[in-house]
Amino acid sequence: MDKVIGIDLGGTKINACLIDQTGRILERNSIETEAKKGRDVVLENIKKTIYGLNYKEAKAIGIGTPGFIDAENGVVTFAGNIDGWSGLNLKKAVEKFVDIPVFVENDANIALLAEKWIGACTESKDIVMVTLGTGVGGAVYNEKSGLLSGSHFQGAELGHVILHPGGDYCTCGQHGCAEAYCSGTALTKNYKKLTGDELTGEQILKRVYKDPKAKEVLEIYQEDLAYFLTSLRNIFDPEVIVIGGGVIHSKDIWWDGMIEKFNDICNNTLNVSVMPAKYLNDSGVIGAGKIAFERVENGK
């Protein structure tokens, strides 16, 4: 059976897996991204994740990366969460140290493809996906037209919808973006505003039952997510909104409260299902594998 490597490049970690044609993960490897150290370090870390697998068994590599992606040429036209990533031809950069074809796509797009392929929404025709991690990614799929890419590879950048006009600065250069309020790093920022202490989002969520400030941050986060989902529902009218990304691993803490607020805020929640990604944070590597299979077969 043919195999490929799927890579999900996050702001915190690079996850890489050897995957078969059914989407089954055969091997996995993970390493810190070290995004603040710049593109050369991140590229070296991608190399390490690939070499940590039996990559010679793979016929192609798919990579999901944050930012605006020219998927036809493998170019990152803009990315705010990894220093020096904008303008990089990621396809050519990785092909310098492997002898198999490399294909590049936006990280949220590949997560949606995974969930459509073997995950939470295999039967759905209109899907919106949101990935909550270091940033907030978005993808929109319609059965008739496929993935929304936009005229400048910037379609479905849902994390840059304005949630709070004139609000907090976002890495894209705007103020008040959903990413500044709904990402995992937003938890850290808001907790520091209230307490002066800097904790990770994971640490904050673990403290919500004993720390009133952590609970306050959580409630703000749930409400921001609910308003964000309300806008997505009213703009796209999807059958389903799927939520993935690293923050989804903590959903037992924040999910029910978010859904309760969404039901209170949105004018019509009866015709849309909001659900977690079936493969949680593995959606990225599985979807990257999916594009590798599809594009190597199509010769693209």
JSON list of C-alpha atoms in Angstrom, two decimals, residues 183-270:
[
{"chain": "A", "resi": 183, "resn": "SER", "atom": "CA", "xyz": [-6.67, 31.58, 19.80]},
{"chain": "A", "resi": 184, "resn": "GLY", "atom": "CA", "xyz": [-4.94, 29.66, 22.55]},
{"chain": "A", "resi": 185, "resn": "THR", "atom": "CA", "xyz": [-2.53, 32.57, 22.98]},
{"chain": "A", "resi": 186, "resn": "ALA", "atom": "CA", "xyz": [-5.50, 34.86, 23.68]},
{"chain": "A", "resi": 187, "resn": "LEU", "atom": "CA", "xyz": [-6.04, 32.99, 26.95]},
{"chain": "A", "resi": 188, "resn": "THR", "atom": "CA", "xyz": [-2.46, 33.80, 27.96]},
{"chain": "A", "resi": 189, "resn": "LYS", "atom": "CA", "xyz": [-2.85, 37.45, 26.99]},
{"chain": "A", "resi": 190, "resn": "ASN", "atom": "CA", "xyz": [-6.12, 37.96, 28.86]},
{"chain": "A", "resi": 191, "resn": "TYR", "atom": "CA", "xyz": [-4.91, 36.23, 32.00]},
{"chain": "A", "resi": 192, "resn": "LYS", "atom": "CA", "xyz": [-1.83, 38.44, 32.03]},
{"chain": "A", "resi": 193, "resn": "LYS", "atom": "CA", "xyz": [-4.03, 41.53, 31.66]},
{"chain": "A", "resi": 194, "resn": "LEU", "atom": "CA", "xyz": [-5.97, 40.52, 34.78]},
{"chain": "A", "resi": 195, "resn": "THR", "atom": "CA", "xyz": [-3.17, 39.19, 36.97]},
{"chain": "A", "resi": 196, "resn": "GLY", "atom": "CA", "xyz": [0.19, 40.25, 35.56]},
{"chain": "A", "resi": 197, "resn": "ASP", "atom": "CA", "xyz": [1.16, 36.56, 35.45]},
{"chain": "A", "resi": 198, "resn": "GLU", "atom": "CA", "xyz": [2.00, 34.79, 32.21]},
{"chain": "A", "resi": 199, "resn": "LEU", "atom": "CA", "xyz": [0.73, 31.21, 31.95]},
{"chain": "A", "resi": 200, "resn": "THR", "atom": "CA", "xyz": [0.07, 28.97, 28.96]},
{"chain": "A", "resi": 201, "resn": "GLY", "atom": "CA", "xyz": [-3.50, 28.47, 27.81]},
{"chain": "A", "resi": 202, "resn": "GLU", "atom": "CA", "xyz": [-3.32, 24.89, 29.04]},
{"chain": "A", "resi": 203, "resn": "GLN", "atom": "CA", "xyz": [-2.21, 26.00, 32.50]},
{"chain": "A", "resi": 204, "resn": "ILE", "atom": "CA", "xyz": [-5.00, 28.57, 32.69]},
{"chain": "A", "resi": 205, "resn": "LEU", "atom": "CA", "xyz": [-7.69, 26.09, 31.74]},
{"chain": "A", "resi": 206, "resn": "LYS", "atom": "CA", "xyz": [-6.47, 23.66, 34.39]},
{"chain": "A", "resi": 207, "resn": "ARG", "atom": "CA", "xyz": [-6.92, 26.38, 37.03]},
{"chain": "A", "resi": 208, "resn": "VAL", "atom": "CA", "xyz": [-10.51, 27.41, 36.26]},
{"chain": "A", "resi": 209, "resn": "TYR", "atom": "CA", "xyz": [-12.03, 25.47, 39.17]},
{"chain": "A", "resi": 210, "resn": "LYS", "atom": "CA", "xyz": [-9.78, 27.05, 41.79]},
{"chain": "A", "resi": 211, "resn": "ASP", "atom": "CA", "xyz": [-8.70, 30.40, 40.33]},
{"chain": "A", "resi": 212, "resn": "PRO", "atom": "CA", "xyz": [-11.45, 33.06, 39.89]},
{"chain": "A", "resi": 213, "resn": "LYS", "atom": "CA", "xyz": [-9.32, 35.01, 37.39]},
{"chain": "A", "resi": 214, "resn": "ALA", "atom": "CA", "xyz": [-8.80, 31.89, 35.26]},
{"chain": "A", "resi": 215, "resn": "LYS", "atom": "CA", "xyz": [-12.56, 31.29, 35.35]},
{"chain": "A", "resi": 216, "resn": "GLU", "atom": "CA", "xyz": [-13.17, 34.88, 34.25]},
{"chain": "A", "resi": 217, "resn": "VAL", "atom": "CA", "xyz": [-10.76, 34.45, 31.34]},
{"chain": "A", "resi": 218, "resn": "LEU", "atom": "CA", "xyz": [-12.53, 31.24, 30.36]},
{"chain": "A", "resi": 219, "resn": "GLU", "atom": "CA", "xyz": [-15.96, 32.90, 30.36]},
{"chain": "A", "resi": 220, "resn": "ILE", "atom": "CA", "xyz": [-14.69, 35.75, 28.19]},
{"chain": "A", "resi": 221, "resn": "TYR", "atom": "CA", "xyz": [-13.13, 33.21, 25.83]},
{"chain": "A", "resi": 222, "resn": "GLN", "atom": "CA", "xyz": [-16.35, 31.20, 25.55]},
{"chain": "A", "resi": 223, "resn": "GLU", "atom": "CA", "xyz": [-18.35, 34.33, 24.79]},
{"chain": "A", "resi": 224, "resn": "ASP", "atom": "CA", "xyz": [-15.89, 35.51, 22.13]},
{"chain": "A", "resi": 225, "resn": "LEU", "atom": "CA", "xyz": [-16.05, 32.09, 20.49]},
{"chain": "A", "resi": 226, "resn": "ALA", "atom": "CA", "xyz": [-19.85, 32.17, 20.58]},
{"chain": "A", "resi": 227, "resn": "TYR", "atom": "CA", "xyz": [-20.00, 35.56, 18.84]},
{"chain": "A", "resi": 228, "resn": "PHE", "atom": "CA", "xyz": [-17.43, 34.36, 16.30]},
{"chain": "A", "resi": 229, "resn": "LEU", "atom": "CA", "xyz": [-19.44, 31.21, 15.52]},
{"chain": "A", "resi": 230, "resn": "THR", "atom": "CA", "xyz": [-22.62, 33.27, 15.22]},
{"chain": "A", "resi": 231, "resn": "SER", "atom": "CA", "xyz": [-21.05, 35.40, 12.50]},
{"chain": "A", "resi": 232, "resn": "LEU", "atom": "CA", "xyz": [-19.79, 32.32, 10.66]},
{"chain": "A", "resi": 233, "resn": "ARG", "atom": "CA", "xyz": [-23.20, 30.70, 10.80]},
{"chain": "A", "resi": 234, "resn": "ASN", "atom": "CA", "xyz": [-24.93, 33.81, 9.44]},
{"chain": "A", "resi": 235, "resn": "ILE", "atom": "CA", "xyz": [-22.38, 34.49, 6.69]},
{"chain": "A", "resi": 236, "resn": "PHE", "atom": "CA", "xyz": [-21.92, 30.97, 5.32]},
{"chain": "A", "resi": 237, "resn": "ASP", "atom": "CA", "xyz": [-25.10, 29.11, 6.38]},
{"chain": "A", "resi": 238, "resn": "PRO", "atom": "CA", "xyz": [-23.17, 25.82, 6.71]},
{"chain": "A", "resi": 239, "resn": "GLU", "atom": "CA", "xyz": [-24.59, 22.44, 7.61]},
{"chain": "A", "resi": 240, "resn": "VAL", "atom": "CA", "xyz": [-21.79, 22.02, 10.09]},
{"chain": "A", "resi": 241, "resn": "ILE", "atom": "CA", "xyz": [-19.06, 24.02, 11.81]},
{"chain": "A", "resi": 242, "resn": "VAL", "atom": "CA", "xyz": [-16.14, 21.80, 12.81]},
{"chain": "A", "resi": 243, "resn": "ILE", "atom": "CA", "xyz": [-13.67, 23.01, 15.43]},
{"chain": "A", "resi": 244, "resn": "GLY", "atom": "CA", "xyz": [-10.13, 21.61, 15.59]},
{"chain": "A", "resi": 245, "resn": "GLY", "atom": "CA", "xyz": [-6.61, 22.72, 16.43]},
{"chain": "A", "resi": 246, "resn": "GLY", "atom": "CA", "xyz": [-4.55, 22.28, 19.57]},
{"chain": "A", "resi": 247, "resn": "VAL", "atom": "CA", "xyz": [-7.07, 23.97, 21.90]},
{"chain": "A", "resi": 248, "resn": "ILE", "atom": "CA", "xyz": [-9.64, 21.27, 21.09]},
{"chain": "A", "resi": 249, "resn": "HIS", "atom": "CA", "xyz": [-7.77, 18.88, 23.39]},
{"chain": "A", "resi": 250, "resn": "SER", "atom": "CA", "xyz": [-9.11, 20.95, 26.32]},
{"chain": "A", "resi": 251, "resn": "LYS", "atom": "CA", "xyz": [-12.69, 20.94, 25.05]},
{"chain": "A", "resi": 252, "resn": "ASP", "atom": "CA", "xyz": [-14.00, 19.16, 28.16]},
{"chain": "A", "resi": 253, "resn": "ILE", "atom": "CA", "xyz": [-13.39, 22.41, 30.01]},
{"chain": "A", "resi": 254, "resn": "TRP", "atom": "CA", "xyz": [-14.75, 25.02, 27.58]},
{"chain": "A", "resi": 255, "resn": "TRP", "atom": "CA", "xyz": [-17.01, 23.32, 25.03]},
{"chain": "A", "resi": 256, "resn": "ASP", "atom": "CA", "xyz": [-20.36, 23.11, 26.84]},
{"chain": "A", "resi": 257, "resn": "GLY", "atom": "CA", "xyz": [-20.21, 26.70, 28.07]},
{"chain": "A", "resi": 258, "resn": "MET", "atom": "CA", "xyz": [-19.36, 27.92, 24.57]},
{"chain": "A", "resi": 259, "resn": "ILE", "atom": "CA", "xyz": [-22.31, 26.03, 23.04]},
{"chain": "A", "resi": 260, "resn": "GLU", "atom": "CA", "xyz": [-24.64, 27.42, 25.71]},
{"chain": "A", "resi": 261, "resn": "LYS", "atom": "CA", "xyz": [-23.56, 30.98, 24.90]},
{"chain": "A", "resi": 262, "resn": "PHE", "atom": "CA", "xyz": [-23.81, 30.30, 21.15]},
{"chain": "A", "resi": 263, "resn": "ASN", "atom": "CA", "xyz": [-27.39, 29.12, 21.57]},
{"chain": "A", "resi": 264, "resn": "ASP", "atom": "CA", "xyz": [-28.19, 32.30, 23.52]},
{"chain": "A", "resi": 265, "resn": "ILE", "atom": "CA", "xyz": [-26.51, 34.68, 21.07]},
{"chain": "A", "resi": 266, "resn": "CYS", "atom": "CA", "xyz": [-27.26, 33.26, 17.62]},
{"chain": "A", "resi": 267, "resn": "ASN", "atom": "CA", "xyz": [-30.66, 33.92, 16.04]},
{"chain": "A", "resi": 268, "resn": "ASN", "atom": "CA", "xyz": [-30.88, 30.42, 14.54]},
{"chain": "A", "resi": 269, "resn": "THR", "atom": "CA", "xyz": [-28.87, 27.45, 15.75]},
{"chain": "A", "resi": 270, "resn": "LEU", "atom": "CA", "xyz": [-31.38, 24.79, 14.68]}
]
